Amino acid sequence: MNYGYIRVSSDKQTVENQRFEIETFAKNNGFIIDGWIEETISGLKNYDKRELGVLLAQVKEEDLIICTELSRLGRNLFMIMEILSLCMKKNCKVWTIKDNYRLGDDIQSKVLAFAFGLSAEIERNLISQRTKEALARKKSEGVTLGRPKGRKSSHYKLTGMEDTIRVLIEKGVSKSEIARIFKVHRNTVDSFIKRINDQ
C-alpha cells in the first residue's frame, strides 16, 4: 500500500498544494496512492495522538508513506527520529519529496536508524547529567530541594483569575461552565473557589 500523508497546522493553510505535489510525484514514478491521511493539527502534538499514529499502527512491511517533507511528520528532531525508527522496524518505507529522503530496507537507512538511536540516547544522557549537576549545585549552596514539608503550593492553575471567577459566579455561571471556560476539571474550580472564599 502507498499512503500520502498531509498535515497542516491551521485551517487557513491549504492541503491542496501538498496533495498536488504527492500525486505528481507518484505519477512521475509510476505508482498510485492507495490511501490518504489528511489532518489539521500542530506537528508538536505527539504522533500517537494524531491520525499519523493510526497509520503507523496499521502499516505493514513494504508499505510506503509519502509526504512533501520531513517537517510534516513532526516539528522536532526527536519526534521525527522516533517515527522513522518505528517505520524502519516495521520495514515500512518513508519517502519525502522536497527533502528527497528515501528510507527503506537498505544500508543507508540502517546507518540512519543507528545514528537516530544513538543521538536520542546521547541526548537523554545529557539531559539526565545536566539535571543531576544542577541539583547537586543547588544542594551544595544550601538550597532545600522540593516543597518544604507541611507547606502547600501558593500557585494554582487558576491563580490570577480570582476577580474574573468572582464576576462569573455573581452572574450565575455554574462551576461546570467555569471549568469549561478555563479548561480545567470542575473539582479544580470548586477547590479554588473555596480557597478564595477563605481568604
GROMACS .gro file of C-alpha atoms in nm:
model
  199
    1MET     CA    1   0.000   0.000   0.000
    2ASN     CA    2   0.114   0.353  -0.080
    3TYR     CA    3  -0.005   0.625   0.156
    4GLY     CA    4   0.002   1.000   0.107
    5TYR     CA    5   0.036   1.188   0.436
    6ILE     CA    6  -0.069   1.553   0.450
    7ARG     CA    7  -0.056   1.771   0.761
    8VAL     CA    8  -0.134   2.139   0.802
    9SER     CA    9  -0.116   2.327   1.131
   10SER     CA   10  -0.416   2.553   1.077
   11ASP     CA   11  -0.739   2.568   0.876
   12LYS     CA   12  -0.602   2.866   0.685
   13GLN     CA   13  -0.332   2.652   0.528
   14THR     CA   14  -0.443   2.453   0.226
   15VAL     CA   15  -0.385   2.083   0.179
   16GLU     CA   16  -0.416   2.113  -0.198
   17ASN     CA   17  -0.051   2.203  -0.260
   18GLN     CA   18   0.074   1.901  -0.066
   19ARG     CA   19  -0.176   1.670  -0.236
   20PHE     CA   20  -0.077   1.800  -0.582
   21GLU     CA   21   0.295   1.751  -0.509
   22ILE     CA   22   0.241   1.394  -0.385
   23GLU     CA   23   0.011   1.300  -0.675
   24THR     CA   24   0.259   1.444  -0.930
   25PHE     CA   25   0.548   1.262  -0.763
   26ALA     CA   26   0.358   0.931  -0.767
   27LYS     CA   27   0.260   0.972  -1.133
   28ASN     CA   28   0.618   1.056  -1.235
   29ASN     CA   29   0.743   0.745  -1.052
   30GLY     CA   30   0.482   0.510  -1.193
   31PHE     CA   31   0.264   0.424  -0.895
   32ILE     CA   32  -0.065   0.534  -0.739
   33ILE     CA   33  -0.162   0.648  -0.391
   34ASP     CA   34  -0.389   0.386  -0.231
   35GLY     CA   35  -0.485   0.589   0.074
   36TRP     CA   36  -0.471   0.947   0.202
   37ILE     CA   37  -0.426   1.075   0.555
   38GLU     CA   38  -0.506   1.444   0.598
   39GLU     CA   39  -0.509   1.626   0.930
   40THR     CA   40  -0.512   1.980   1.061
   41ILE     CA   41  -0.306   1.968   1.377
   42SER     CA   42   0.020   2.102   1.519
   43GLY     CA   43   0.330   1.895   1.447
   44LEU     CA   44   0.421   1.942   1.815
   45LYS     CA   45   0.133   1.713   1.908
   46ASN     CA   46   0.275   1.367   1.965
   47TYR     CA   47   0.223   1.139   1.666
   48ASP     CA   48   0.028   0.879   1.865
   49LYS     CA   49  -0.234   1.146   1.936
   50ARG     CA   50  -0.274   1.215   1.562
   51GLU     CA   51  -0.410   1.032   1.259
   52LEU     CA   52  -0.046   0.963   1.180
   53GLY     CA   53  -0.035   0.734   1.484
   54VAL     CA   54  -0.328   0.532   1.346
   55LEU     CA   55  -0.145   0.499   1.014
   56LEU     CA   56   0.181   0.391   1.179
   57ALA     CA   57  -0.006   0.124   1.375
   58GLN     CA   58  -0.152  -0.031   1.062
   59VAL     CA   59   0.135  -0.010   0.809
   60LYS     CA   60   0.298  -0.335   0.706
   61GLU     CA   61   0.624  -0.446   0.551
   62GLU     CA   62   0.691  -0.283   0.212
   63ASP     CA   63   0.418  -0.021   0.262
   64LEU     CA   64   0.521   0.330   0.158
   65ILE     CA   65   0.439   0.662   0.327
   66ILE     CA   66   0.498   0.971   0.113
   67CYS     CA   67   0.491   1.328   0.241
   68THR     CA   68   0.620   1.652   0.098
   69GLU     CA   69   0.888   1.699   0.366
   70LEU     CA   70   1.001   1.555   0.699
   71SER     CA   71   0.860   1.853   0.891
   72ARG     CA   72   0.511   1.725   0.801
   73LEU     CA   73   0.578   1.427   1.031
   74GLY     CA   74   0.680   1.637   1.333
   75ARG     CA   75   0.823   1.970   1.440
   76ASN     CA   76   1.121   1.845   1.638
   77LEU     CA   77   1.410   1.615   1.555
   78PHE     CA   78   1.348   1.351   1.819
   79MET     CA   79   0.984   1.300   1.727
   80ILE     CA   80   1.080   1.258   1.362
   81MET     CA   81   1.357   1.015   1.460
   82GLU     CA   82   1.113   0.812   1.668
   83ILE     CA   83   0.866   0.793   1.378
   84LEU     CA   84   1.133   0.692   1.126
   85SER     CA   85   1.277   0.437   1.367
   86LEU     CA   86   0.931   0.281   1.411
   87CYS     CA   87   0.883   0.265   1.034
   88MET     CA   88   1.222   0.101   0.986
   89LYS     CA   89   1.143  -0.162   1.249
   90LYS     CA   90   0.826  -0.246   1.056
   91ASN     CA   91   1.016  -0.235   0.722
   92CYS     CA   92   0.783   0.040   0.605
   93LYS     CA   93   0.937   0.289   0.363
   94VAL     CA   94   0.916   0.667   0.411
   95TRP     CA   95   0.985   0.898   0.118
   96THR     CA   96   0.980   1.276   0.116
   97ILE     CA   97   0.966   1.492  -0.194
   98LYS     CA   98   1.134   1.823  -0.106
   99ASP     CA   99   1.398   1.669   0.126
  100ASN     CA  100   1.448   1.374  -0.111
  101TYR     CA  101   1.472   1.122   0.176
  102ARG     CA  102   1.435   0.755   0.085
  103LEU     CA  103   1.413   0.547   0.400
  104GLY     CA  104   1.373   0.175   0.343
  105ASP     CA  105   1.549  -0.157   0.376
  106ASP     CA  106   1.893  -0.050   0.259
  107ILE     CA  107   2.230   0.022   0.417
  108GLN     CA  108   2.169   0.399   0.421
  109SER     CA  109   1.851   0.351   0.625
  110LYS     CA  110   2.025   0.115   0.866
  111VAL     CA  111   2.303   0.371   0.920
  112LEU     CA  112   2.044   0.645   0.975
  113ALA     CA  113   1.849   0.427   1.218
  114PHE     CA  114   2.167   0.364   1.417
  115ALA     CA  115   2.254   0.736   1.413
  116PHE     CA  116   1.900   0.831   1.523
  117GLY     CA  117   1.903   0.583   1.809
  118LEU     CA  118   2.249   0.688   1.923
  119SER     CA  119   2.160   1.060   1.908
  120ALA     CA  120   1.846   1.006   2.116
  121GLU     CA  121   2.038   0.804   2.375
  122ILE     CA  122   2.313   1.068   2.398
  123GLU     CA  123   2.056   1.346   2.438
  124ARG     CA  124   1.873   1.156   2.716
  125ASN     CA  125   2.204   1.102   2.898
  126LEU     CA  126   2.299   1.470   2.861
  127ILE     CA  127   1.963   1.585   2.999
  128SER     CA  128   1.997   1.346   3.293
  129GLN     CA  129   2.354   1.464   3.358
  130ARG     CA  130   2.260   1.834   3.342
  131THR     CA  131   1.970   1.776   3.582
  132LYS     CA  132   2.188   1.591   3.834
  133GLU     CA  133   2.460   1.860   3.817
  134ALA     CA  134   2.206   2.139   3.870
  135LEU     CA  135   2.052   1.961   4.171
  136ALA     CA  136   2.397   1.891   4.319
  137ARG     CA  137   2.494   2.258   4.279
  138LYS     CA  138   2.172   2.376   4.447
  139LYS     CA  139   2.225   2.132   4.731
  140SER     CA  140   2.584   2.249   4.783
  141GLU     CA  141   2.455   2.608   4.800
  142GLY     CA  142   2.225   2.507   5.085
  143VAL     CA  143   1.905   2.529   4.884
  144THR     CA  144   1.629   2.300   5.014
  145LEU     CA  145   1.510   2.093   4.722
  146GLY     CA  146   1.140   2.023   4.677
  147ARG     CA  147   0.848   2.170   4.863
  148PRO     CA  148   0.907   2.215   5.237
  149LYS     CA  149   0.719   1.960   5.449
  150GLY     CA  150   0.373   2.069   5.553
  151ARG     CA  151   0.367   2.362   5.312
  152LYS     CA  152   0.114   2.385   5.033
  153SER     CA  153   0.185   2.545   4.700
  154SER     CA  154   0.086   2.911   4.674
  155HIS     CA  155   0.035   2.883   4.298
  156TYR     CA  156  -0.269   2.716   4.148
  157LYS     CA  157  -0.388   2.660   3.791
  158LEU     CA  158  -0.635   2.946   3.829
  159THR     CA  159  -0.405   3.185   4.016
  160GLY     CA  160  -0.463   3.538   3.884
  161MET     CA  161  -0.820   3.461   3.774
  162GLU     CA  162  -0.979   3.538   4.112
  163ASP     CA  163  -1.163   3.856   4.004
  164THR     CA  164  -1.285   3.701   3.679
  165ILE     CA  165  -1.418   3.394   3.859
  166ARG     CA  166  -1.593   3.609   4.120
  167VAL     CA  167  -1.769   3.804   3.841
  168LEU     CA  168  -1.874   3.481   3.668
  169ILE     CA  169  -2.014   3.344   3.994
  170GLU     CA  170  -2.205   3.669   4.055
  171LYS     CA  171  -2.357   3.637   3.706
  172GLY     CA  172  -2.479   3.288   3.792
  173VAL     CA  173  -2.233   3.093   3.576
  174SER     CA  174  -2.210   2.736   3.703
  175LYS     CA  175  -1.887   2.580   3.827
  176SER     CA  176  -1.902   2.328   3.543
  177GLU     CA  177  -1.923   2.608   3.287
  178ILE     CA  178  -1.633   2.795   3.453
  179ALA     CA  179  -1.432   2.473   3.434
  180ARG     CA  180  -1.503   2.454   3.060
  181ILE     CA  181  -1.406   2.818   3.010
  182PHE     CA  182  -1.068   2.771   3.179
  183LYS     CA  183  -1.022   2.413   3.052
  184VAL     CA  184  -0.977   2.261   3.397
  185HIS     CA  185  -1.161   1.996   3.598
  186ARG     CA  186  -1.472   2.103   3.790
  187ASN     CA  187  -1.307   1.993   4.117
  188THR     CA  188  -1.022   2.238   4.046
  189VAL     CA  189  -1.274   2.521   4.019
  190ASP     CA  190  -1.454   2.406   4.334
  191SER     CA  191  -1.131   2.394   4.537
  192PHE     CA  192  -1.018   2.730   4.402
  193ILE     CA  193  -1.348   2.899   4.490
  194LYS     CA  194  -1.332   2.758   4.842
  195ARG     CA  195  -0.976   2.886   4.878
  196ILE     CA  196  -1.056   3.242   4.764
  197ASN     CA  197  -1.366   3.247   4.987
  198ASP     CA  198  -1.148   3.156   5.287
  199GLN     CA  199  -0.909   3.444   5.221
   0.00000   0.00000   0.00000
